Tab-separated table of C-alpha atoms in Angstrom:
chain	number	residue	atom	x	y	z
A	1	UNK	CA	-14.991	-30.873	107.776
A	2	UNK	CA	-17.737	-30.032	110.301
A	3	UNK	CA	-15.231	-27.218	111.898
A	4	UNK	CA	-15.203	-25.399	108.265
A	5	UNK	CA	-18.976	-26.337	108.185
A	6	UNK	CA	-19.468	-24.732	111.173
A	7	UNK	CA	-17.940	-21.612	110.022
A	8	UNK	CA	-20.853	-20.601	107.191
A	9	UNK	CA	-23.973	-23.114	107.844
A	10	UNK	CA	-27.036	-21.204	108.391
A	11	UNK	CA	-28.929	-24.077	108.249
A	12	UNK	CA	-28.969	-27.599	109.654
A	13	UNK	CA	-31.836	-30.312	108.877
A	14	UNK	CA	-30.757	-33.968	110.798
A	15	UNK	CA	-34.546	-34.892	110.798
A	16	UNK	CA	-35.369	-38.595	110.305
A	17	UNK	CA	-31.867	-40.197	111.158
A	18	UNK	CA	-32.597	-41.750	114.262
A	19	UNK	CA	-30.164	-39.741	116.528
A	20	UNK	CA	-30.679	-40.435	119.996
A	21	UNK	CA	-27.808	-37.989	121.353
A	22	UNK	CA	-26.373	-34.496	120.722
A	23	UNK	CA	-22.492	-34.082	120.149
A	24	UNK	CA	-20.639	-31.404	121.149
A	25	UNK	CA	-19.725	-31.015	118.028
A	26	UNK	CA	-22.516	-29.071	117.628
A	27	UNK	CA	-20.972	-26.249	118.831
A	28	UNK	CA	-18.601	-26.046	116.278
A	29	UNK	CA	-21.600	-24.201	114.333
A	30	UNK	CA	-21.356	-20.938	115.609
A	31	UNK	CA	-23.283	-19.609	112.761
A	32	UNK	CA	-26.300	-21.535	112.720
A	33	UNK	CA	-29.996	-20.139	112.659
A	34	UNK	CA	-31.944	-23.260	111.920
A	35	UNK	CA	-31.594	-26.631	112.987
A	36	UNK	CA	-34.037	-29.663	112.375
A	37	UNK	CA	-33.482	-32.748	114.222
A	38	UNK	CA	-37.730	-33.633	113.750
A	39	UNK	CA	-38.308	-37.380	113.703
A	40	UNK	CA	-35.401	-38.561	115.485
A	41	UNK	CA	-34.762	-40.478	118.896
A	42	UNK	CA	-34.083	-37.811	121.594
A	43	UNK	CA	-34.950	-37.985	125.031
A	44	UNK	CA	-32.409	-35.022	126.438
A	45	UNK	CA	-31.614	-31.563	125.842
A	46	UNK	CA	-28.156	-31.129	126.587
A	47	UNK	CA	-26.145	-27.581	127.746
A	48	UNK	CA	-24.259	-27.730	124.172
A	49	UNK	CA	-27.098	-25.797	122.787
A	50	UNK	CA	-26.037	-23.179	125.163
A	51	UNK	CA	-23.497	-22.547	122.750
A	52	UNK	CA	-25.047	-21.760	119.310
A	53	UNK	CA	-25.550	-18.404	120.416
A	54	UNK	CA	-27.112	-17.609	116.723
A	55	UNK	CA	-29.997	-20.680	116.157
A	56	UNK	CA	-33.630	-18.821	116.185
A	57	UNK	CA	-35.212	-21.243	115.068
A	58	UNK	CA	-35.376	-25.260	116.411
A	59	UNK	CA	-37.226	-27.524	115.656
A	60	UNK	CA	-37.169	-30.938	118.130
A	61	UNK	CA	-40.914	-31.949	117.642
A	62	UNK	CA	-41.547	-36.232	117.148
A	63	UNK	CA	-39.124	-37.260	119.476
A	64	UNK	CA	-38.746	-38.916	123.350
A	65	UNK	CA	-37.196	-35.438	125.016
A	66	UNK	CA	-38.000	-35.979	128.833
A	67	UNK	CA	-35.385	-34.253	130.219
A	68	UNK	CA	-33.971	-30.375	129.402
A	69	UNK	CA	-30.263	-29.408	131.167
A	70	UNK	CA	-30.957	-26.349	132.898
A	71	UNK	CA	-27.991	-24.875	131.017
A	72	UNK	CA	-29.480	-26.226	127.838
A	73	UNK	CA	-30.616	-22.585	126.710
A	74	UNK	CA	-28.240	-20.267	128.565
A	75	UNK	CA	-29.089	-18.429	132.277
A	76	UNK	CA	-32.079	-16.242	130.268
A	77	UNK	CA	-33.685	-19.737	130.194
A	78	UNK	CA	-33.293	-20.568	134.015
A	79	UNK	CA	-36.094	-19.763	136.057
């Protein structure tokens, strides 16, 4: 399911579920502009979002992020 999901979804709102980890599974959606994952556990920014080449817009605000992979963001990121 998530692999056809992945094909279309523009749009991605995980806030307020308590997720305390990404999946790579995320980068099954290729397509994605938006994703919400407000209100939710996270204390690490992983290099899978290196691979939704298409999200403009994130939104990551009321959670525990401490830490950011240096890949998280692709080399344009990296200073």
């Amino acid at each position: 399911i998530v692999s056809k999901l992945g094909e279309s979804a523009i749009y991605l709102d995980l806030r307020n579920n308590k997720i305390d980890s990404f999946s790579d599974v995320l980068s099954a959606f290729d397509s994605l502009k938006t994703l919400n994952m407000c209100h939710n556990h996270l204390t690490l920014i992983p290099k899978c979002f290196s691979k939704l080449v298409s999200l403009e817009i994130l939104k990551l605000s009321y959670n525990f992020i401490s830490t950011v992979d240096s890949r998280a963001f692709g080399k344009q990121m990296i200073n």
